[in-house]
Coordinates of C-alpha atoms in Angstrom, one line a residue:
Chain A
M173 CA -97.4 117.1 170.4
N174 CA -99.6 114.4 171.8
I175 CA -102.6 113.8 169.5
V176 CA -105.5 111.4 170.0
I177 CA -107.5 110.6 166.8
L178 CA -110.9 109.1 167.1
G179 CA -111.7 107.0 164.1
A180 CA -109.3 105.0 161.9
G181 CA -111.2 105.3 158.7
T182 CA -109.7 106.8 155.5
V183 CA -109.7 110.3 157.0
G184 CA -108.2 109.4 160.4
N185 CA -105.7 107.2 158.7
S186 CA -104.4 109.9 156.4
I187 CA -104.2 112.5 159.1
A188 CA -102.3 110.1 161.3
R189 CA -99.9 109.5 158.5
S190 CA -99.1 113.2 158.0
L191 CA -98.9 113.8 161.8
C192 CA -96.5 110.9 162.1
A193 CA -94.4 112.3 159.3
Q194 CA -94.0 115.5 161.4
H195 CA -92.9 113.4 164.4
H196 CA -96.0 113.9 166.5
N197 CA -97.1 111.4 169.1
V198 CA -100.3 109.9 167.7
C199 CA -102.8 107.4 169.2
L200 CA -105.8 106.2 167.2
V201 CA -109.0 104.9 168.7
D202 CA -111.3 102.7 166.7
Q203 CA -113.8 99.9 167.1
S204 CA -112.2 97.8 164.4
R205 CA -109.2 95.7 165.4
T206 CA -108.6 94.9 161.7
A207 CA -108.4 98.6 160.8
L208 CA -106.0 99.3 163.7
A209 CA -103.8 96.3 162.9
E210 CA -103.4 97.5 159.3
I211 CA -102.3 101.0 160.5
E212 CA -99.9 99.6 163.1
E213 CA -98.1 97.8 160.3
R214 CA -97.4 100.9 158.4
L215 CA -97.2 103.7 161.0
D216 CA -95.5 104.2 164.3
V217 CA -98.7 105.0 166.2
G218 CA -100.4 103.9 169.4
T219 CA -103.8 102.2 169.0
V220 CA -106.7 101.5 171.3
C221 CA -109.7 99.3 170.4
G222 CA -113.0 100.9 171.6
T223 CA -115.7 103.3 170.6
A224 CA -114.9 107.0 170.2
C225 CA -117.1 108.0 173.2
D226 CA -115.8 105.3 175.6
P227 CA -114.0 107.0 178.5
V228 CA -112.0 103.9 179.2
A229 CA -110.7 103.7 175.7
L230 CA -110.0 107.5 175.7
F231 CA -108.2 107.0 179.0
Q232 CA -106.1 104.2 177.6
A233 CA -105.3 106.4 174.6
G234 CA -103.8 109.0 176.9
I235 CA -106.4 111.7 176.4
Q236 CA -105.4 113.4 179.7
S237 CA -102.1 114.4 178.4
A238 CA -103.2 115.0 174.8
D239 CA -102.7 118.5 173.3
L240 CA -105.3 117.8 170.6
C241 CA -108.2 115.4 170.2
L242 CA -109.4 115.0 166.6
A243 CA -112.8 113.2 166.2
L244 CA -112.8 112.0 162.6
T245 CA -115.2 109.0 162.5
D246 CA -117.9 109.1 159.8
R247 CA -120.7 109.7 162.3
D248 CA -121.4 113.3 163.4
E249 CA -122.9 112.5 166.8
V250 CA -120.1 110.1 167.7
N251 CA -117.6 112.8 166.8
I252 CA -119.3 115.5 168.8
V253 CA -119.7 113.4 172.0
G254 CA -116.3 111.7 171.7
A255 CA -114.5 115.1 171.3
S256 CA -116.5 116.6 174.1
V257 CA -115.7 113.7 176.5
G258 CA -112.1 114.0 175.4
K259 CA -111.9 117.7 176.2
E260 CA -113.5 117.3 179.6
M261 CA -111.1 114.4 180.4
G262 CA -108.2 116.7 179.8
A263 CA -107.4 117.2 176.1
G264 CA -106.0 120.7 175.4
R265 CA -108.3 121.2 172.5
S266 CA -110.9 119.1 170.8
V267 CA -112.2 119.4 167.3
A268 CA -114.9 117.3 165.6
R269 CA -115.8 116.6 162.0
V270 CA -119.5 116.8 161.0
H271 CA -121.4 116.4 157.8
Q272 CA -124.7 118.0 158.6
P273 CA -124.6 121.8 158.0
T274 CA -127.1 122.6 160.8
Y275 CA -124.5 121.5 163.4
L276 CA -122.3 124.3 162.1
D277 CA -125.0 126.9 162.4
T278 CA -125.1 128.7 165.8
T279 CA -128.2 130.8 165.6
T280 CA -130.6 128.4 167.2
F281 CA -128.2 126.6 169.3
D282 CA -124.4 126.6 169.5
V283 CA -123.4 122.9 169.5
A284 CA -119.6 123.5 169.5
D285 CA -119.9 125.9 172.5
H286 CA -122.2 123.5 174.4
F287 CA -119.8 120.6 174.0
Q288 CA -116.7 122.8 174.6
L289 CA -115.2 122.1 171.2
A290 CA -112.6 124.4 169.8
R291 CA -114.1 123.8 166.3
L292 CA -116.6 121.8 164.3
F293 CA -115.7 121.5 160.7
S294 CA -117.1 119.9 157.6
L295 CA -114.7 118.2 155.3
E296 CA -117.1 119.0 152.4
H297 CA -117.1 122.7 153.2
L298 CA -113.4 122.9 153.7
T299 CA -113.0 121.2 150.3
A300 CA -115.4 123.8 148.7
L301 CA -113.3 126.6 150.2
A302 CA -110.1 125.1 148.8
L303 CA -111.7 124.8 145.3
A304 CA -112.9 128.4 145.6
R305 CA -109.4 129.6 146.4
K306 CA -108.1 127.9 143.3
I307 CA -110.9 129.3 141.0
R308 CA -110.1 132.9 141.6
V309 CA -107.8 134.3 138.9
P310 CA -104.4 135.3 140.1
G311 CA -104.4 138.9 141.3
L312 CA -107.9 138.5 142.5
L313 CA -106.7 135.9 144.8
A314 CA -108.2 135.6 148.3
L315 CA -105.3 135.0 150.5
E316 CA -106.9 132.9 153.2
N317 CA -110.3 132.1 154.4
L318 CA -110.1 132.3 158.1
A319 CA -112.3 131.1 160.8
Q320 CA -114.0 128.4 158.7
G321 CA -114.7 130.8 155.9
S322 CA -116.7 133.5 157.6
V323 CA -114.0 136.1 157.3
E324 CA -112.3 136.8 154.1
V325 CA -109.0 138.3 153.2
Q326 CA -108.5 139.5 149.6
E327 CA -105.6 141.2 147.9
V328 CA -106.4 143.9 145.3
S329 CA -104.1 145.9 143.1
V330 CA -104.8 149.6 143.0
Q331 CA -105.5 150.9 139.5
E332 CA -104.7 154.4 138.3
D333 CA -107.6 156.8 138.5
A334 CA -109.6 154.4 140.8
K335 CA -111.6 156.3 143.5
A336 CA -109.0 155.4 146.1
D337 CA -106.0 156.6 144.0
G338 CA -104.1 159.3 145.9
R339 CA -106.4 159.3 148.9
R340 CA -105.9 158.7 152.6
L341 CA -107.5 155.6 154.0
D342 CA -109.7 157.6 156.4
E343 CA -111.1 159.6 153.4
L344 CA -112.3 156.4 151.8
D345 CA -115.1 156.1 154.2
L346 CA -114.9 152.3 154.3
P347 CA -117.8 150.4 155.8
H348 CA -117.6 149.7 159.5
E349 CA -117.0 146.0 159.0
I350 CA -114.2 146.3 156.5
L351 CA -110.5 146.9 157.3
V352 CA -107.4 147.5 155.2
G353 CA -104.9 145.0 156.6
L354 CA -101.8 145.6 154.6
I355 CA -100.5 147.9 151.9
A356 CA -97.7 146.5 149.8
G357 CA -95.9 148.8 147.3
N358 CA -92.7 150.7 146.9
R359 CA -92.5 151.3 150.6
G360 CA -92.5 147.6 151.3
T361 CA -95.3 145.9 153.1
V362 CA -96.9 147.8 156.0
I363 CA -99.9 147.6 158.2
P364 CA -101.3 151.0 157.5
S365 CA -102.6 153.7 159.7
A366 CA -105.5 156.0 158.9
D367 CA -103.4 158.7 157.3
D368 CA -101.6 156.4 154.8
V369 CA -102.2 157.3 151.2
V370 CA -103.1 154.7 148.6
T371 CA -101.1 155.0 145.3
P372 CA -101.4 153.1 142.0
E373 CA -99.6 149.7 141.8
D374 CA -100.0 149.3 145.6
R375 CA -101.5 146.0 146.6
V376 CA -104.0 146.4 149.3
T377 CA -105.2 143.6 151.5
L378 CA -108.9 143.9 152.5
I379 CA -110.5 142.1 155.4
G380 CA -114.2 141.7 156.0
R381 CA -117.1 139.3 156.3
L382 CA -117.5 136.8 153.5
G383 CA -119.0 138.3 150.4
E384 CA -118.8 141.9 151.6
L385 CA -115.5 142.8 150.0
D386 CA -116.6 142.9 146.3
D387 CA -118.2 146.3 146.7
V388 CA -115.2 147.7 148.4
R389 CA -112.8 146.4 145.7
R390 CA -114.4 148.9 143.3
L391 CA -112.8 151.8 145.2
F392 CA -109.4 150.4 144.2
E393 CA -110.1 149.0 140.7
H394 CA -112.5 151.0 138.5
K395 CA -112.6 148.3 135.8
P396 CA -114.2 145.3 137.3
P397 CA -112.6 142.0 136.2
P398 CA -114.6 140.1 133.5
R399 CA -117.3 137.7 134.8
Q400 CA -116.3 134.1 134.8
H401 CA -118.6 131.2 134.0
V402 CA -118.0 128.3 136.4
V403 CA -119.7 124.9 135.8
I404 CA -119.9 122.6 138.7
A405 CA -120.7 118.9 138.2
G406 CA -122.3 117.3 141.3
G407 CA -124.7 119.0 143.6
G408 CA -123.6 117.2 146.8
E409 CA -122.4 119.0 149.8
I410 CA -119.1 120.1 148.1
G411 CA -120.8 121.4 145.0
F412 CA -123.6 123.1 147.0
S413 CA -121.1 124.8 149.3
L414 CA -118.9 125.9 146.4
A415 CA -121.9 127.3 144.5
R416 CA -122.9 129.2 147.6
I417 CA -119.5 130.7 148.1
L418 CA -119.2 131.7 144.5
E419 CA -122.7 133.0 143.8
H420 CA -122.4 135.8 146.3
R421 CA -119.5 137.2 144.3
L422 CA -120.6 139.4 141.4
R423 CA -117.8 138.3 139.1
F424 CA -119.0 134.7 138.8
H425 CA -121.8 133.0 137.0
V426 CA -122.3 129.5 138.3
T427 CA -124.0 126.5 136.6
L428 CA -124.6 123.5 138.8
I429 CA -125.2 120.1 137.2
E430 CA -127.0 117.4 139.3
S431 CA -128.7 114.2 138.1
E432 CA -131.1 113.7 140.9
E433 CA -134.3 115.6 140.6
A434 CA -135.2 115.9 144.3
R435 CA -131.7 117.2 145.0
C436 CA -132.1 119.8 142.3
E437 CA -135.2 121.1 143.9
F438 CA -133.4 121.4 147.2
L439 CA -130.6 123.2 145.6
S440 CA -132.8 125.6 143.6
E441 CA -134.6 126.6 146.8
R442 CA -131.3 127.6 148.4
L443 CA -129.2 128.9 145.5
E444 CA -130.7 132.1 144.2
M445 CA -128.2 133.1 141.5
T446 CA -127.0 129.7 140.4
T447 CA -128.4 128.0 137.2
I448 CA -129.3 124.5 138.2
L449 CA -129.5 121.8 135.5
I450 CA -130.9 118.3 135.9
A451 CA -128.3 116.4 133.9
D452 CA -125.8 113.5 134.1
A453 CA -122.3 114.9 133.9
T454 CA -120.9 111.6 132.8
R455 CA -122.8 111.8 129.5
R456 CA -121.1 113.9 126.9
S457 CA -124.3 115.1 125.3
E458 CA -125.6 116.5 128.5
M459 CA -122.3 118.2 129.2
E460 CA -122.6 119.8 125.8
E461 CA -126.0 121.0 126.5
A462 CA -124.6 122.6 129.7
R463 CA -122.2 124.5 127.4
V464 CA -119.2 123.2 129.4
G465 CA -117.0 123.9 126.4
T466 CA -117.4 127.7 126.7
A467 CA -117.1 127.8 130.4
D468 CA -114.0 129.4 132.0
V469 CA -113.7 126.8 134.8
F470 CA -115.1 123.3 135.1
V471 CA -115.3 121.7 138.6
A472 CA -115.9 117.9 138.9
A473 CA -117.3 117.5 142.4
T474 CA -119.5 114.4 142.3
G475 CA -119.3 111.7 145.0
H476 CA -117.3 109.4 142.8
D477 CA -113.6 109.8 141.9
E478 CA -114.0 107.9 138.6
D479 CA -117.0 110.1 137.5
N480 CA -115.0 113.2 138.3
I481 CA -112.0 112.0 136.3
V482 CA -114.2 111.0 133.3
C483 CA -116.1 114.3 133.2
G484 CA -113.0 116.3 133.8
V485 CA -111.3 114.7 130.8
E486 CA -114.5 115.3 128.7
A487 CA -114.7 118.9 129.7
R488 CA -111.1 119.5 128.8
E489 CA -111.7 117.9 125.4
M490 CA -114.7 120.1 124.9
G491 CA -112.4 123.1 125.2
C492 CA -112.8 124.3 128.8
P493 CA -109.5 125.8 129.7
R494 CA -109.4 125.1 133.5
I495 CA -110.5 121.8 135.1
L496 CA -110.6 121.2 138.8
T497 CA -111.4 117.6 140.0
V498 CA -112.2 116.4 143.4
V499 CA -110.3 113.1 143.9
R500 CA -110.4 111.2 147.2
R501 CA -108.2 108.2 146.5
P502 CA -104.5 109.0 146.8
D503 CA -103.5 106.2 144.5
Y504 CA -105.1 107.9 141.5
D505 CA -102.3 110.5 141.4
N506 CA -100.4 108.6 138.7
V507 CA -103.5 108.2 136.5
L508 CA -104.4 111.9 136.9
T509 CA -100.9 112.9 135.6
K510 CA -101.2 110.6 132.6
L511 CA -104.7 112.0 131.8
G512 CA -103.3 115.5 132.0
I513 CA -105.5 116.6 134.9
E514 CA -103.3 119.0 136.8
Q515 CA -105.6 120.4 139.4
A516 CA -106.9 117.7 141.6
V517 CA -108.2 118.6 145.1
S518 CA -108.2 115.9 147.7
P519 CA -110.5 116.5 150.7
R520 CA -108.1 114.7 153.0
E521 CA -105.1 116.9 152.0
V522 CA -107.3 119.9 152.6
L523 CA -108.1 118.7 156.0
G524 CA -104.5 117.8 156.7
Q525 CA -103.4 121.3 156.0
E526 CA -106.1 122.7 158.2
I527 CA -105.0 120.5 161.0
L528 CA -101.3 121.2 160.6
A529 CA -102.1 124.9 160.8
M530 CA -103.8 124.1 164.2
L531 CA -100.7 122.4 165.7
Q532 CA -99.6 125.4 167.7
S533 CA -99.1 125.9 171.4
G534 CA -100.3 128.4 174.0
P535 CA -102.9 130.9 172.9
V536 CA -102.1 130.4 169.2
I537 CA -104.7 128.3 167.4
S538 CA -103.3 128.6 163.9
R539 CA -100.9 130.8 161.9
R540 CA -100.4 131.3 158.2
Q541 CA -98.0 133.5 156.2
I542 CA -99.3 136.1 153.8
A543 CA -97.8 138.6 151.4
D544 CA -94.7 136.5 150.7
G545 CA -93.9 136.2 154.3
A546 CA -94.0 139.9 155.2
A547 CA -96.8 139.3 157.6
E548 CA -98.8 136.4 159.2
V549 CA -102.4 135.8 160.1
F550 CA -102.9 134.4 163.6
E551 CA -105.9 132.9 165.2
L552 CA -105.3 133.6 168.9
E553 CA -107.3 132.6 171.9
V554 CA -107.9 135.3 174.6
R555 CA -107.0 133.8 177.9
E556 CA -107.5 134.8 181.5
G557 CA -105.3 137.7 182.4
A558 CA -104.0 138.5 178.9
A559 CA -103.2 142.2 178.4
I560 CA -105.3 142.2 175.2
S561 CA -108.5 141.8 177.1
Q562 CA -107.8 144.6 179.6
A563 CA -108.5 147.7 177.5
P564 CA -110.3 148.9 174.4
L565 CA -108.2 147.9 171.3
K566 CA -107.3 151.5 170.4
N567 CA -105.6 151.9 173.8
L568 CA -103.4 148.9 173.4
P569 CA -99.8 149.0 172.0
L570 CA -100.8 147.0 168.8
S571 CA -98.4 148.7 166.5
R572 CA -97.9 146.8 163.2
G573 CA -100.6 144.4 164.4
L574 CA -104.3 144.5 163.6
V575 CA -107.2 142.7 165.2
A576 CA -109.0 141.9 162.0
A577 CA -111.9 139.9 163.4
V578 CA -113.2 138.5 166.6
V579 CA -115.0 135.2 167.1
R580 CA -117.2 135.1 170.1
S581 CA -119.5 132.2 170.6
S582 CA -118.9 131.2 167.0
M583 CA -120.1 134.6 165.7
I584 CA -117.6 136.6 163.7
W585 CA -117.3 140.3 163.3
V586 CA -114.7 142.9 162.5
P587 CA -114.1 145.1 165.6
G588 CA -113.6 148.8 165.9
G589 CA -111.1 150.7 168.1
A590 CA -113.6 151.1 170.9
D591 CA -114.3 147.3 171.2
E592 CA -112.7 145.2 173.9
L593 CA -111.8 141.6 173.7
K594 CA -113.1 139.2 176.3
V595 CA -111.7 136.0 177.8
G596 CA -112.8 133.1 175.6
D597 CA -112.8 135.2 172.4
V598 CA -110.8 134.1 169.4
A599 CA -109.0 137.0 167.7
I600 CA -107.9 136.9 164.1
V601 CA -104.8 139.1 164.1
L602 CA -102.6 140.3 161.3
V603 CA -99.0 140.9 162.3
Q604 CA -96.1 142.3 160.5
S605 CA -93.4 139.7 160.6
D606 CA -91.0 141.9 162.6
S607 CA -93.6 142.5 165.3
I608 CA -94.8 139.0 166.0
D609 CA -93.2 138.7 169.5
A610 CA -94.6 142.0 170.7
V611 CA -98.1 141.2 169.6
L612 CA -98.1 137.7 170.9
A613 CA -97.0 139.1 174.3
L614 CA -100.3 140.9 174.5
F615 CA -102.0 137.5 174.3
A616 CA -99.8 135.8 176.9
P617 CA -101.9 134.6 179.8
G618 CA -101.5 136.7 183.0
N619 CA -99.1 135.6 185.8
G620 CA -101.9 135.9 188.3
D621 CA -100.5 139.2 189.7
Chain B
M152 CA -137.6 136.1 181.0
K153 CA -140.6 138.4 180.4
F154 CA -141.6 139.6 177.0
A155 CA -141.3 143.1 178.4
E156 CA -137.6 142.5 179.0
F157 CA -136.8 141.9 175.3
V158 CA -139.7 142.8 173.0
C159 CA -139.0 146.3 171.5
R160 CA -142.5 147.9 171.8
D161 CA -141.9 150.6 169.3
A162 CA -141.0 148.0 166.6
V163 CA -144.2 146.0 166.9
T164 CA -145.9 146.0 163.5
T165 CA -149.5 145.2 162.4
G166 CA -150.9 145.0 158.9
M167 CA -147.6 144.0 157.3
A168 CA -147.2 144.9 153.7
S169 CA -144.8 142.2 152.5
S170 CA -146.0 139.1 150.7
D171 CA -143.0 136.8 150.9
R172 CA -140.6 135.4 153.5
D173 CA -137.6 137.7 152.9
G174 CA -139.9 140.7 152.7
V175 CA -141.4 140.0 156.0
I176 CA -138.1 139.5 157.7
G177 CA -136.9 142.8 156.1
E178 CA -139.9 144.7 157.3
L179 CA -139.3 143.5 160.9
V180 CA -135.6 144.3 160.8
D181 CA -136.5 147.7 159.4
A182 CA -138.9 148.2 162.3
L183 CA -136.1 147.4 164.8
V184 CA -133.9 149.9 162.9
A185 CA -136.6 152.6 163.1
A186 CA -137.1 151.9 166.8
G187 CA -133.3 152.4 167.3
A188 CA -132.8 148.7 168.5
V189 CA -130.5 148.0 165.5
S190 CA -128.3 150.5 163.8
T191 CA -128.8 151.4 160.1
D192 CA -125.2 150.2 159.4
H193 CA -126.1 146.7 160.5
R194 CA -129.5 146.4 158.8
N195 CA -128.4 144.4 155.8
S196 CA -126.1 142.1 157.7
V197 CA -128.8 141.3 160.4
L198 CA -131.2 140.6 157.6
A199 CA -128.8 138.3 155.8
A200 CA -128.0 136.4 159.0
T201 CA -131.7 135.8 159.7
I202 CA -132.4 134.7 156.1
A203 CA -129.4 132.4 156.3
R204 CA -130.9 130.7 159.3
E205 CA -134.2 130.2 157.5
E206 CA -132.5 128.5 154.7
L207 CA -131.2 125.8 157.0
G208 CA -134.8 124.9 157.9
T209 CA -137.9 127.0 158.3
T210 CA -138.8 128.6 161.7
G211 CA -142.4 128.5 160.7
I212 CA -143.5 126.0 163.2
G213 CA -147.1 125.7 162.1
H214 CA -150.4 127.1 163.4
G215 CA -149.8 130.4 161.6
V216 CA -146.7 131.4 163.6
A217 CA -142.9 131.7 162.9
I218 CA -139.9 132.7 165.0
P219 CA -137.2 133.9 162.6
H220 CA -134.0 134.5 164.7
A221 CA -130.3 135.3 164.4
K222 CA -127.3 136.0 166.6
H223 CA -125.6 139.3 165.7
P224 CA -123.1 141.6 167.4
A225 CA -125.2 144.6 166.2
V226 CA -127.3 144.2 169.4
K227 CA -126.0 144.4 173.0
Q228 CA -128.9 142.5 174.5
V229 CA -131.7 140.3 173.2
V230 CA -134.2 142.2 171.2
A231 CA -137.4 141.0 169.5
T232 CA -140.4 142.4 167.7
V233 CA -143.7 141.0 166.7
G234 CA -145.3 141.4 163.3
V235 CA -148.8 140.4 162.2
S236 CA -149.8 139.9 158.6
D237 CA -153.5 140.1 157.7
Q238 CA -153.3 138.0 154.5
G239 CA -150.8 135.4 155.7
I240 CA -147.5 134.5 154.0
D241 CA -146.0 131.4 152.6
F242 CA -143.1 130.9 155.1
G243 CA -142.5 127.3 154.1
S244 CA -144.2 126.4 157.4
L245 CA -144.2 122.8 158.7
D246 CA -148.0 122.5 158.3
S247 CA -147.8 124.2 154.9
R248 CA -150.4 126.8 156.0
P249 CA -149.9 130.5 155.6
T250 CA -148.1 132.3 158.5
R251 CA -149.7 135.3 160.2
V252 CA -147.7 136.0 163.3
F253 CA -143.9 136.6 163.3
F254 CA -141.6 136.9 166.3
L255 CA -138.2 138.2 165.1
L256 CA -135.5 137.6 167.7
I257 CA -131.9 139.0 167.5
S258 CA -129.4 138.2 170.2
P259 CA -125.8 139.2 170.9
P260 CA -123.4 136.3 170.3
D261 CA -122.1 136.5 173.9
A262 CA -125.4 135.9 175.6
P263 CA -126.4 132.3 174.5
Q264 CA -128.4 131.7 177.7
D265 CA -130.6 134.8 177.2
H266 CA -131.1 133.8 173.6
L267 CA -132.3 130.3 174.6
Q268 CA -134.6 131.7 177.3
A269 CA -136.2 134.2 175.0
L270 CA -136.7 131.5 172.3
E271 CA -138.2 129.3 175.0
R272 CA -140.5 132.1 176.2
I273 CA -141.8 132.8 172.7
S274 CA -142.2 129.1 171.8
K275 CA -144.0 128.2 175.0
H276 CA -146.6 130.9 174.6
L277 CA -147.1 130.2 171.0
Q278 CA -148.1 126.7 171.9
E279 CA -151.3 128.2 173.5
E280 CA -154.1 128.5 171.0
L281 CA -155.6 131.6 172.8
F282 CA -152.4 133.5 172.7
R283 CA -152.0 132.8 169.0
E284 CA -155.5 133.8 168.2
F285 CA -155.3 137.0 170.1
L286 CA -152.2 138.0 168.2
I287 CA -153.6 137.0 164.9
Q288 CA -156.7 139.1 165.5
A289 CA -154.8 142.1 166.9
Q290 CA -155.5 145.1 164.7
T291 CA -153.2 147.6 166.5
C292 CA -149.8 147.6 168.1
D293 CA -151.5 148.5 171.4
A294 CA -153.5 145.3 171.2
I295 CA -150.3 143.3 170.7
H296 CA -148.7 145.0 173.7
D297 CA -151.8 144.0 175.8
V298 CA -151.5 140.4 174.8
L299 CA -147.8 140.3 175.7
D300 CA -148.4 142.2 179.0
E301 CA -151.2 139.8 180.0
A302 CA -148.9 136.8 179.3
D303 CA -146.2 138.4 181.4
Q304 CA -148.7 138.9 184.3
A305 CA -149.9 135.3 184.0
N306 CA -146.4 133.8 183.9
P307 CA -144.1 136.2 185.6
D308 CA -141.0 133.9 185.5

């Protein structure tokens, strides 16, 4: 694929490296000749010196034949405008990185839609999602957070004597916005129909809007899992996003440690259920006061790698059994191993995975395997003339495939059988592995006949 | 876009009972539910979406007015309602003064232009002091309907 990256900073640099490793054709645009020269020495990439919004520079970078334009500079507005110009000039899809959360909100104004961007993403939010995925204990594992985390997929094991035990799916009276995507058990893994019966030991995959699955889980497991205490050090964007993701789930109690008083005030206005402490996580005495030693999970998410490493080690010594650290610099890997920090999360690696999942062609935006490869989750674009847009979902031959969610103008919801997809929608589709071709055919653009 | 095209008359509320932000929004969403403009199933999720937007930054734009809004597939066209609180509510408003008049706007995700036009219509009229004052003083739903109808007649576009 041809990929143009705007911005040769640390993020652009690391993404370029992983794309090159996969033999994609990469061109980087940056204002700094020095930065470009350094990259050229190490990687087989094209480079153009210019600003990310400069049409001449974009033209020289081959934007017209690019499949993907990635705007990754450290300035939100430059990324948005550059990605938009790139899209209009001919890039297949454009995505832009932003820091400010209000750019991601669509209720007052939809920035991504206005600028024709396939996606706006925040590195901090993606990192928080990756941390959240690691925090859930195995068996309660959310399989994937799709569509930037607005739709959630969770796997739950059916316990004996739970309300759902021995009942048909249509008798469970599930809320309108929640679907059962897969049932895995003795029968193998199936995409169920309404008359399928749930039996103990089945693993059921639930799909719904973020935060709405916890109530439904209780139908399948009568004993709720014990509440976990999570301590997060650092109330920046990553810590804030993570607390927000976790606090809506009943099985977590979250304590957030932040040293700046004004930031604590901001956080306490926005995080209803989280305990917020004004404290310095690099001081042992203050960590002790926060009772880090008795916590189930400690997450070091300050803005400094060194602080994260130090307080991660302290937390481990105090007796906290699980430590997650955010580490940005790749050359700390060796140090981390020596210090015994096993679970480091690198924002750049998280973004790299996100972008690799997006390197698809045609209507496929991304695809990921679930349930040990028995099924996949696709993000699919509904294009002009595609069969999927020409009838209500219940009338389409979607056997062993399930439209789990629809993204329309950046809003996400779980559709019912009577709903119809429209051109421009993005559908999140669950497909049994043996039916992928049949389901993808429904999304193939029309031949104009 | 006229008020008459998107304000749900039956959901207009005077003498609001709530004393805090989330309560006010809840009361107005409930009014839309009671009027049949939003289904009961979607009540909580419409409320959550509206509160989530407030948390990014208040829609209390000062002079005693606020325009909480959200996009949600629960509605098929833009719907709004008006609520008036006698005592005024701390809505985190830009001028730090209590908020008395609330326009709650809910739009379907696939009609971004209608959403913007409705927001513009509401904001433009709320700039006018007389319009605001008439709403604040309105004791009955009929009085609010009259204020909106008059605005529509004066500015038919």
